[in-house]
Amino acid sequence: MHKSMINLTINGDEVDAVVKDNLTLLDFLRDQLGLTGTKKGCEEGECGACTVLLDGLPVNSCCTLAVECNGREVTTIEGLARNGQLTPLQRQFIDKWALQCGYCTPGMIMSATALLNTNHHPTELEIREAIEGNLCRCTGYAKIVEAIQAAAAEMNWEEA
Amino acid sequence: MHKDCAKTYFKKPEFYRLTGENNYVRIDAEDKVTGHGQYVGDIMFPDMLTGRMVRAPFAPARILSIDTSEAEKLPGVKCILTPKDFEWKHKVGNGEFAAEFADKEVLCTEIVRQVGDDICAVAAIDEETAQRAVDLIKVEYEKLPGVYDPFEAMEEGAPEVNWEGKGLHNIGMQSHMCAGTDIDEEFNNASYIQHRDYSTHRMVHAAMEPHGAVATYRNGTYNIWMSTQMAYVDQFWYAKCLGVPENHVRVIKPLVGGGFGGKLDSYSFGLCAAKMAELTQRPVRMILTREEVFQTTRNRHPIYMHIDTAFAENGKMLAKKCYHVLDGGPYGGSGVAACAQATLWANFPYKLNSVDFLARRVYTNNPAAGAMRGYTACQVHFAHDLNMQYAADQMGIDPVEFRKISAADPGYVAPAGLHITSCAYKETLDTAAKEIGWYERKDKMKDGEGIGFAGTGFVSGTGFAVLEAPNQSSACVQVRLNKRGMCTLYIGSHDIGQGSDTVMTAIVAEELGLPMDMVKTFMSDTFLTPWDSGSYGSRVTFLAGNAARRAAVDAKRQLFETIAPIWGVMPETLECLEGKVISKEKAELQMPIGDAMFKYMTIHGGDELVGVGSYYHRTDNSQYNGENTTNYAPAYSFSTGAAHLTVDKETGVLDIDEFVFAHDCGRALNRRAVEGQLEGSIGMGLGYAVYEHNITKEGKILNPNFRDYRFPTALDMPKMRTFYDFTPDEEGPLGAKEAGEGSAAPVAPAIANAVNMATGVYFTSLPLDPEHIWRAMNGMEDDRHSK
Amino acid sequence: MVLPQFEYIAASSLEEACKLLLEHDGKAKVMAGATDLIPPMRDKVFTAEYVIDLKKIPGLDELSYDEKEGLKIGALTTLRTLEHSPLVKEKNPAVAYAAKVIASTQIRAKGTLVGNICNASPSNDSAPNLLAQGAKVNVQGVDGTRVIPIEEFFLGVRRTALKPGEIVTSVVIPPLAEDEKAAYMKFAVRKAMDLAIIGVAAKIKMKDGVCTDARVALGAVAVTPILAPAAAAELIGKKLTDEVIDKAAEAAMNSCSPISDIRASKEYRKEMVRVFTKRAVKQCLEQY
């Protein structure tokens, strides 16, 4: 059994851990750290429920080794709200009813967060492309797209 | 409380605030956007073990031996279950009245009937150890001849799948619905008759959350957190199979990440988790892998449908005969009811003088089929609507007009015993036709362009309670009011993502005139909440919603009967509005609900106030045993889907420009919730029509993953517009009918009819993937996935 | 499902990585993005006792363009970088497009073009462009470096010309001259997260309305991505009328013999090769 010592930043906090080399980032977050907001849907990189930000970019945590993240920065759904304040995206997902069963929601919000971090004026196509790797079985995506558009508009309004 | 007594105190629409202004959000939304919400896989206990199933690699087969010795030696393995642990107990089934149909062993004692059948279970200190233990368990099999085609399975001499010599060969369930005028005479007098054949393919629910269970065993009680749509039915079967009374089995539904019918069966993995929790005295978590979900849970029945239809000269449909053969796989469970339902839908949404519908659910060695969003309505409406379109074209009548000629109306009573109450089917047709631009476009269609319609009907609140229940009541609700005017709501109904917990809360808040956050809702826990038979048959909004309304009204009545004498008015003249009890007649008479409750408790010796409500729709079991002529539901919903698309004739690829959906759901209790259901239905319907196909070979699913089982991504969805403002239903809770299940049915046939128009080919099977369309346009047989 | 056990080694230099790879030949896998390593390991398509991560090796994430050499794509350059790079979009839009149509946003944030070709899946979207444009694969071994022409790189399903201890350090795609245009067409059922039923890349050179050079490459029609020289031959020396393009497309179709599988039948794949060869050539022409 091969194990490694890793040091990484998770939601702004420095974390030291010993991990098995074959442990995925997803299982590390869920089972070792109890951060169960990141969901397990397929374990094959095909559903996006496990999306987290790795150094700011959206990745499938099921296709990432925990040990691979040594020295890097990971943001999960639990890391978005600060001081009890939801992000505009989280609020818009609530307001627009952009979720039903909610199982894809954390991953969906992480992908959308990554988009809005770099593109404050996304077109509808750009939004759909940003969430192309996040499957949703309930909503038909329409309300999700609408919530992301509304969050972008809100952020632009805040900038202005 | 009796129906009529409740009605006296029902709030009138002019006093609706919440559902009128539609400004409330889901009660679980914040938990879901922050990642704090707990699904079954998120539940953690100290000392928890991980469970895994040992599954059959092929089927059918006879188990010759099971050797667990190597696995037992592996450090960290805490428990191994073999078929011996369950062999003396009950099999798993569906309805209590039909317990004799229970046909699935918890662990296979001798015969393996489908790939992935449950053989053994393991609990170990972690997932890795459990997996290794599974690999170390040696099972010796003798392969047996299998049968994978339902028609072959029905032949005498075909291998017996799971049939114990009852009835016709390998037929697990048969349903014959025959009613109305003399059908031969109707056909003899018809001016146009057609005979058509259709078939549909295997699809899966593919809820984003895999199935799973977490179990503990404490104080002689099994506590099972289950990703389920029917906790009370699980409790029933689990008690039977664990050999204990139901008071030893507590099933709790945490957040469920989608169900769509796939979580309606009481699966073995949950039972094994419970048993292993007992034997190890430690919590056990068992979550299925995605591949297991595909191969070993349920799927949508493939159905082969033959339809004979008789029409009058003016296009009116007179009579219909059909024969539906369902590929059930080797087990009944939630699939048993599918057989009767497959005859029911053929009645909708058209008036008929005479029907003769026969459905057979056949045992095969394919993966077991069960309930899936629409409960065979998607398959049956696909065939029967394409059948209508074909007739319209043959008779040279505009397809919208043609559908309207026979369309069901309010008050129509079908020969099969169905009483239609509110019905806006014709309005949905008109809306869809107008919005898709049918009348402007129909004469200017380009080559490869098509517009297709499909009309469907569905039950709203199926009466069937699965388990025996007094008065067939299948939804019970309790509300409790305290001295601060806070309401605690106990509901048994199952929110699996559709938002029913929110809607129940809103209904109660509406009746009690309270803001949403004054109503605290507890749900789906068989020891805590009242009986509810589950989320299926589009019963939650209608049945549980009415039960919730009655419970709230029962509480309100008791409060009014206490306050009215103090004010010297009649209790019926009071109402709860904006946090207050008010007199509808004297404006000066008003009191905060908290104060009113304080008075109530003072007068009643300190008692808090409890209101109870239930709702039932009386049907009978004749739908499953016998004549099958009964009124299935208290109301029915109707829909029209319309697709506008172009076909790339070189590749067979569809470009769906727009999908318009008009759905008669009575009064929408929350507009965004309804839209979300309709949009989700279009997504799933589009998947069924074009993208999704479980390809099997000798019962093994060849694409048990999201790479090759491709349901639509955000980029694949067409532009959608939904319309649902039709007449409120008199009996529905605050006027509502179902909005999430029947709505799945018209999508595939609307797309198929549009493809027919675009290509000039009458398709008769699904899915319409590009190669299927390309082959049909080139006159080639589609034998790609023949068994 | 937990992954089978292995030892993870983050190599700090190419030399170290090559040495480790040679030492554990047959038992070690090289990892860059890991997106095409973890799922097959989970599915037991292959196993590895050692996983050698290249990500700590400096300099492998190069993306540069040289007027003579062309576009150089390092082993750690992600598909996301290629997809978004203004440089790639300007100098070789077909390469940017082929990167964008792979899998999903999340996969592309980690996955690399070099990893995509080293996995040598017949349907990989990166290879057809590289074949059509005559790319070179730079390889480092224990004994030094060598260059493998892309035409010689793929040997079979998941098999490449890399020798024990060899690692691809970069891929270089020659520059497209003013009169040269390239295109890649992916045909799949879904618009994202799908594998190609077939893929076609084309590169043409036009002088005075006549095609003076052409290459056509096909994906998902054989055990490796392949060139279709017969199709190119139909184009070279001719004015590219619809008839000429149709003949080339026909030739492309006839030059491959794909298999039937759950995604598509042999005959459909062949026909789609014809359709998309035509469309790829036309898309090249539209760029003039």
JSON list of C-alpha atoms in Angstrom, two decimals, chain B residues 501-633:
[
{"chain": "B", "resi": 501, "resn": "ASP", "atom": "CA", "xyz": [-42.01, 18.82, 0.07]},
{"chain": "B", "resi": 502, "resn": "THR", "atom": "CA", "xyz": [-42.07, 22.47, -0.92]},
{"chain": "B", "resi": 503, "resn": "VAL", "atom": "CA", "xyz": [-45.49, 22.21, -2.51]},
{"chain": "B", "resi": 504, "resn": "MET", "atom": "CA", "xyz": [-46.93, 20.40, 0.53]},
{"chain": "B", "resi": 505, "resn": "THR", "atom": "CA", "xyz": [-45.46, 23.10, 2.75]},
{"chain": "B", "resi": 506, "resn": "ALA", "atom": "CA", "xyz": [-46.91, 25.79, 0.51]},
{"chain": "B", "resi": 507, "resn": "ILE", "atom": "CA", "xyz": [-50.38, 24.20, 0.52]},
{"chain": "B", "resi": 508, "resn": "VAL", "atom": "CA", "xyz": [-50.40, 24.07, 4.31]},
{"chain": "B", "resi": 509, "resn": "ALA", "atom": "CA", "xyz": [-48.97, 27.58, 4.63]},
{"chain": "B", "resi": 510, "resn": "GLU", "atom": "CA", "xyz": [-51.59, 28.80, 2.17]},
{"chain": "B", "resi": 511, "resn": "GLU", "atom": "CA", "xyz": [-54.50, 27.27, 4.07]},
{"chain": "B", "resi": 512, "resn": "LEU", "atom": "CA", "xyz": [-53.17, 28.49, 7.42]},
{"chain": "B", "resi": 513, "resn": "GLY", "atom": "CA", "xyz": [-52.25, 31.92, 6.11]},
{"chain": "B", "resi": 514, "resn": "LEU", "atom": "CA", "xyz": [-48.70, 31.50, 7.38]},
{"chain": "B", "resi": 515, "resn": "PRO", "atom": "CA", "xyz": [-45.41, 32.47, 5.77]},
{"chain": "B", "resi": 516, "resn": "MET", "atom": "CA", "xyz": [-43.46, 29.46, 4.45]},
{"chain": "B", "resi": 517, "resn": "ASP", "atom": "CA", "xyz": [-40.88, 29.61, 7.23]},
{"chain": "B", "resi": 518, "resn": "MET", "atom": "CA", "xyz": [-43.55, 29.20, 9.90]},
{"chain": "B", "resi": 519, "resn": "VAL", "atom": "CA", "xyz": [-44.22, 25.71, 8.57]},
{"chain": "B", "resi": 520, "resn": "LYS", "atom": "CA", "xyz": [-41.55, 23.14, 9.49]},
{"chain": "B", "resi": 521, "resn": "THR", "atom": "CA", "xyz": [-41.82, 20.01, 7.45]},
{"chain": "B", "resi": 522, "resn": "PHE", "atom": "CA", "xyz": [-40.82, 16.45, 8.39]},
{"chain": "B", "resi": 523, "resn": "MET", "atom": "CA", "xyz": [-41.03, 13.86, 5.73]},
{"chain": "B", "resi": 524, "resn": "SER", "atom": "CA", "xyz": [-40.78, 10.24, 4.70]},
{"chain": "B", "resi": 525, "resn": "ASP", "atom": "CA", "xyz": [-39.76, 8.40, 7.85]},
{"chain": "B", "resi": 526, "resn": "THR", "atom": "CA", "xyz": [-41.80, 5.29, 8.57]},
{"chain": "B", "resi": 527, "resn": "PHE", "atom": "CA", "xyz": [-41.58, 5.74, 12.37]},
{"chain": "B", "resi": 528, "resn": "LEU", "atom": "CA", "xyz": [-42.21, 9.47, 12.41]},
{"chain": "B", "resi": 529, "resn": "THR", "atom": "CA", "xyz": [-44.49, 10.51, 9.58]},
{"chain": "B", "resi": 530, "resn": "PRO", "atom": "CA", "xyz": [-47.91, 9.20, 8.58]},
{"chain": "B", "resi": 531, "resn": "TRP", "atom": "CA", "xyz": [-48.52, 6.60, 5.93]},
{"chain": "B", "resi": 532, "resn": "ASP", "atom": "CA", "xyz": [-48.03, 7.45, 2.29]},
{"chain": "B", "resi": 533, "resn": "SER", "atom": "CA", "xyz": [-47.67, 4.90, -0.45]},
{"chain": "B", "resi": 534, "resn": "GLY", "atom": "CA", "xyz": [-44.93, 6.66, -2.40]},
{"chain": "B", "resi": 535, "resn": "SER", "atom": "CA", "xyz": [-44.01, 8.73, -5.40]},
{"chain": "B", "resi": 536, "resn": "TYR", "atom": "CA", "xyz": [-45.52, 6.99, -8.40]},
{"chain": "B", "resi": 537, "resn": "GLY", "atom": "CA", "xyz": [-48.54, 7.26, -10.66]},
{"chain": "B", "resi": 538, "resn": "SER", "atom": "CA", "xyz": [-48.48, 11.06, -10.45]},
{"chain": "B", "resi": 539, "resn": "ARG", "atom": "CA", "xyz": [-50.14, 10.79, -7.09]},
{"chain": "B", "resi": 540, "resn": "VAL", "atom": "CA", "xyz": [-48.15, 13.16, -4.92]},
{"chain": "B", "resi": 541, "resn": "THR", "atom": "CA", "xyz": [-49.53, 16.60, -5.80]},
{"chain": "B", "resi": 542, "resn": "PHE", "atom": "CA", "xyz": [-53.09, 15.36, -6.12]},
{"chain": "B", "resi": 543, "resn": "LEU", "atom": "CA", "xyz": [-53.42, 12.84, -3.30]},
{"chain": "B", "resi": 544, "resn": "ALA", "atom": "CA", "xyz": [-50.80, 13.99, -0.79]},
{"chain": "B", "resi": 545, "resn": "GLY", "atom": "CA", "xyz": [-51.54, 17.62, -1.70]},
{"chain": "B", "resi": 546, "resn": "ASN", "atom": "CA", "xyz": [-55.22, 17.11, -0.92]},
{"chain": "B", "resi": 547, "resn": "ALA", "atom": "CA", "xyz": [-54.33, 15.25, 2.28]},
{"chain": "B", "resi": 548, "resn": "ALA", "atom": "CA", "xyz": [-52.08, 18.15, 3.31]},
{"chain": "B", "resi": 549, "resn": "ARG", "atom": "CA", "xyz": [-54.83, 20.62, 2.57]},
{"chain": "B", "resi": 550, "resn": "ARG", "atom": "CA", "xyz": [-57.33, 18.65, 4.62]},
{"chain": "B", "resi": 551, "resn": "ALA", "atom": "CA", "xyz": [-54.94, 18.36, 7.55]},
{"chain": "B", "resi": 552, "resn": "ALA", "atom": "CA", "xyz": [-54.41, 22.11, 7.50]},
{"chain": "B", "resi": 553, "resn": "VAL", "atom": "CA", "xyz": [-58.14, 22.71, 7.19]},
{"chain": "B", "resi": 554, "resn": "ASP", "atom": "CA", "xyz": [-58.83, 20.30, 10.03]},
{"chain": "B", "resi": 555, "resn": "ALA", "atom": "CA", "xyz": [-56.48, 22.33, 12.24]},
{"chain": "B", "resi": 556, "resn": "LYS", "atom": "CA", "xyz": [-58.03, 25.56, 11.02]},
{"chain": "B", "resi": 557, "resn": "ARG", "atom": "CA", "xyz": [-61.54, 24.32, 11.75]},
{"chain": "B", "resi": 558, "resn": "GLN", "atom": "CA", "xyz": [-60.66, 23.44, 15.34]},
{"chain": "B", "resi": 559, "resn": "LEU", "atom": "CA", "xyz": [-59.06, 26.82, 15.81]},
{"chain": "B", "resi": 560, "resn": "PHE", "atom": "CA", "xyz": [-62.08, 28.62, 14.32]},
{"chain": "B", "resi": 561, "resn": "GLU", "atom": "CA", "xyz": [-64.50, 26.61, 16.45]},
{"chain": "B", "resi": 562, "resn": "THR", "atom": "CA", "xyz": [-62.59, 27.84, 19.51]},
{"chain": "B", "resi": 563, "resn": "ILE", "atom": "CA", "xyz": [-62.22, 31.48, 18.49]},
{"chain": "B", "resi": 564, "resn": "ALA", "atom": "CA", "xyz": [-65.64, 32.03, 16.87]},
{"chain": "B", "resi": 565, "resn": "PRO", "atom": "CA", "xyz": [-67.67, 31.78, 20.12]},
{"chain": "B", "resi": 566, "resn": "ILE", "atom": "CA", "xyz": [-65.33, 34.32, 21.76]},
{"chain": "B", "resi": 567, "resn": "TRP", "atom": "CA", "xyz": [-66.05, 36.72, 18.93]},
{"chain": "B", "resi": 568, "resn": "GLY", "atom": "CA", "xyz": [-69.70, 35.74, 18.74]},
{"chain": "B", "resi": 569, "resn": "VAL", "atom": "CA", "xyz": [-69.55, 34.74, 15.07]},
{"chain": "B", "resi": 570, "resn": "MET", "atom": "CA", "xyz": [-69.93, 31.50, 13.16]},
{"chain": "B", "resi": 571, "resn": "PRO", "atom": "CA", "xyz": [-66.69, 29.52, 12.63]},
{"chain": "B", "resi": 572, "resn": "GLU", "atom": "CA", "xyz": [-67.26, 29.31, 8.86]},
{"chain": "B", "resi": 573, "resn": "THR", "atom": "CA", "xyz": [-67.00, 33.09, 8.65]},
{"chain": "B", "resi": 574, "resn": "LEU", "atom": "CA", "xyz": [-63.36, 33.05, 9.79]},
{"chain": "B", "resi": 575, "resn": "GLU", "atom": "CA", "xyz": [-60.27, 32.68, 7.66]},
{"chain": "B", "resi": 576, "resn": "CYS", "atom": "CA", "xyz": [-56.51, 32.53, 8.20]},
{"chain": "B", "resi": 577, "resn": "LEU", "atom": "CA", "xyz": [-54.73, 35.25, 6.30]},
{"chain": "B", "resi": 578, "resn": "GLU", "atom": "CA", "xyz": [-51.30, 36.85, 6.57]},
{"chain": "B", "resi": 579, "resn": "GLY", "atom": "CA", "xyz": [-50.51, 35.30, 9.93]},
{"chain": "B", "resi": 580, "resn": "LYS", "atom": "CA", "xyz": [-53.84, 36.19, 11.47]},
{"chain": "B", "resi": 581, "resn": "VAL", "atom": "CA", "xyz": [-57.21, 34.70, 12.14]},
{"chain": "B", "resi": 582, "resn": "ILE", "atom": "CA", "xyz": [-59.67, 37.14, 10.62]},
{"chain": "B", "resi": 583, "resn": "SER", "atom": "CA", "xyz": [-63.37, 37.47, 10.30]},
{"chain": "B", "resi": 584, "resn": "LYS", "atom": "CA", "xyz": [-64.44, 37.68, 6.68]},
{"chain": "B", "resi": 585, "resn": "GLU", "atom": "CA", "xyz": [-67.45, 39.71, 7.79]},
{"chain": "B", "resi": 586, "resn": "LYS", "atom": "CA", "xyz": [-66.19, 42.07, 10.48]},
{"chain": "B", "resi": 587, "resn": "ALA", "atom": "CA", "xyz": [-62.88, 43.69, 9.67]},
{"chain": "B", "resi": 588, "resn": "GLU", "atom": "CA", "xyz": [-62.21, 44.66, 13.27]},
{"chain": "B", "resi": 589, "resn": "LEU", "atom": "CA", "xyz": [-62.14, 40.99, 14.34]},
{"chain": "B", "resi": 590, "resn": "GLN", "atom": "CA", "xyz": [-58.61, 39.71, 13.86]},
{"chain": "B", "resi": 591, "resn": "MET", "atom": "CA", "xyz": [-55.95, 38.09, 15.97]},
{"chain": "B", "resi": 592, "resn": "PRO", "atom": "CA", "xyz": [-52.42, 36.78, 15.25]},
{"chain": "B", "resi": 593, "resn": "ILE", "atom": "CA", "xyz": [-52.48, 33.01, 14.85]},
{"chain": "B", "resi": 594, "resn": "GLY", "atom": "CA", "xyz": [-50.03, 32.65, 17.73]},
{"chain": "B", "resi": 595, "resn": "ASP", "atom": "CA", "xyz": [-52.45, 34.50, 20.04]},
{"chain": "B", "resi": 596, "resn": "ALA", "atom": "CA", "xyz": [-55.34, 32.45, 18.76]},
{"chain": "B", "resi": 597, "resn": "MET", "atom": "CA", "xyz": [-53.37, 29.30, 19.51]},
{"chain": "B", "resi": 598, "resn": "PHE", "atom": "CA", "xyz": [-52.56, 30.56, 22.99]},
{"chain": "B", "resi": 599, "resn": "LYS", "atom": "CA", "xyz": [-56.28, 30.98, 23.57]},
{"chain": "B", "resi": 600, "resn": "TYR", "atom": "CA", "xyz": [-56.95, 27.55, 22.09]},
{"chain": "B", "resi": 601, "resn": "MET", "atom": "CA", "xyz": [-54.46, 25.95, 24.48]},
{"chain": "B", "resi": 602, "resn": "THR", "atom": "CA", "xyz": [-55.80, 27.86, 27.44]},
{"chain": "B", "resi": 603, "resn": "ILE", "atom": "CA", "xyz": [-59.31, 26.69, 26.71]},
{"chain": "B", "resi": 604, "resn": "HIS", "atom": "CA", "xyz": [-58.27, 23.11, 25.93]},
{"chain": "B", "resi": 605, "resn": "GLY", "atom": "CA", "xyz": [-56.19, 22.45, 29.03]},
{"chain": "B", "resi": 606, "resn": "GLY", "atom": "CA", "xyz": [-52.86, 23.14, 27.36]},
{"chain": "B", "resi": 607, "resn": "ASP", "atom": "CA", "xyz": [-53.33, 20.86, 24.35]},
{"chain": "B", "resi": 608, "resn": "GLU", "atom": "CA", "xyz": [-51.54, 21.80, 21.20]},
{"chain": "B", "resi": 609, "resn": "LEU", "atom": "CA", "xyz": [-53.66, 21.56, 18.12]},
{"chain": "B", "resi": 610, "resn": "VAL", "atom": "CA", "xyz": [-53.34, 18.65, 15.75]},
{"chain": "B", "resi": 611, "resn": "GLY", "atom": "CA", "xyz": [-55.01, 18.49, 12.40]},
{"chain": "B", "resi": 612, "resn": "VAL", "atom": "CA", "xyz": [-55.17, 15.29, 10.38]},
{"chain": "B", "resi": 613, "resn": "GLY", "atom": "CA", "xyz": [-55.96, 14.76, 6.74]},
{"chain": "B", "resi": 614, "resn": "SER", "atom": "CA", "xyz": [-55.97, 11.97, 4.26]},
{"chain": "B", "resi": 615, "resn": "TYR", "atom": "CA", "xyz": [-57.05, 11.45, 0.72]},
{"chain": "B", "resi": 616, "resn": "TYR", "atom": "CA", "xyz": [-58.02, 8.47, -1.30]},
{"chain": "B", "resi": 617, "resn": "HIS", "atom": "CA", "xyz": [-59.43, 7.69, -4.65]},
{"chain": "B", "resi": 618, "resn": "ARG", "atom": "CA", "xyz": [-61.55, 4.59, -4.71]},
{"chain": "B", "resi": 619, "resn": "THR", "atom": "CA", "xyz": [-60.64, 2.15, -7.43]},
{"chain": "B", "resi": 620, "resn": "ASP", "atom": "CA", "xyz": [-60.50, -1.58, -7.22]},
{"chain": "B", "resi": 621, "resn": "ASN", "atom": "CA", "xyz": [-58.01, -4.27, -7.93]},
{"chain": "B", "resi": 622, "resn": "SER", "atom": "CA", "xyz": [-59.86, -5.20, -11.09]},
{"chain": "B", "resi": 623, "resn": "GLN", "atom": "CA", "xyz": [-57.16, -3.30, -12.95]},
{"chain": "B", "resi": 624, "resn": "TYR", "atom": "CA", "xyz": [-54.87, -6.18, -12.07]},
{"chain": "B", "resi": 625, "resn": "ASN", "atom": "CA", "xyz": [-57.25, -9.06, -11.50]},
{"chain": "B", "resi": 626, "resn": "GLY", "atom": "CA", "xyz": [-60.12, -9.39, -13.86]},
{"chain": "B", "resi": 627, "resn": "GLU", "atom": "CA", "xyz": [-62.03, -6.97, -16.03]},
{"chain": "B", "resi": 628, "resn": "ASN", "atom": "CA", "xyz": [-59.80, -3.95, -15.76]},
{"chain": "B", "resi": 629, "resn": "THR", "atom": "CA", "xyz": [-62.67, -1.52, -16.13]},
{"chain": "B", "resi": 630, "resn": "THR", "atom": "CA", "xyz": [-62.39, 0.97, -13.35]},
{"chain": "B", "resi": 631, "resn": "ASN", "atom": "CA", "xyz": [-61.79, 4.64, -12.83]},
{"chain": "B", "resi": 632, "resn": "TYR", "atom": "CA", "xyz": [-58.07, 4.68, -12.18]},
{"chain": "B", "resi": 633, "resn": "ALA", "atom": "CA", "xyz": [-57.72, 8.21, -10.85]}
]
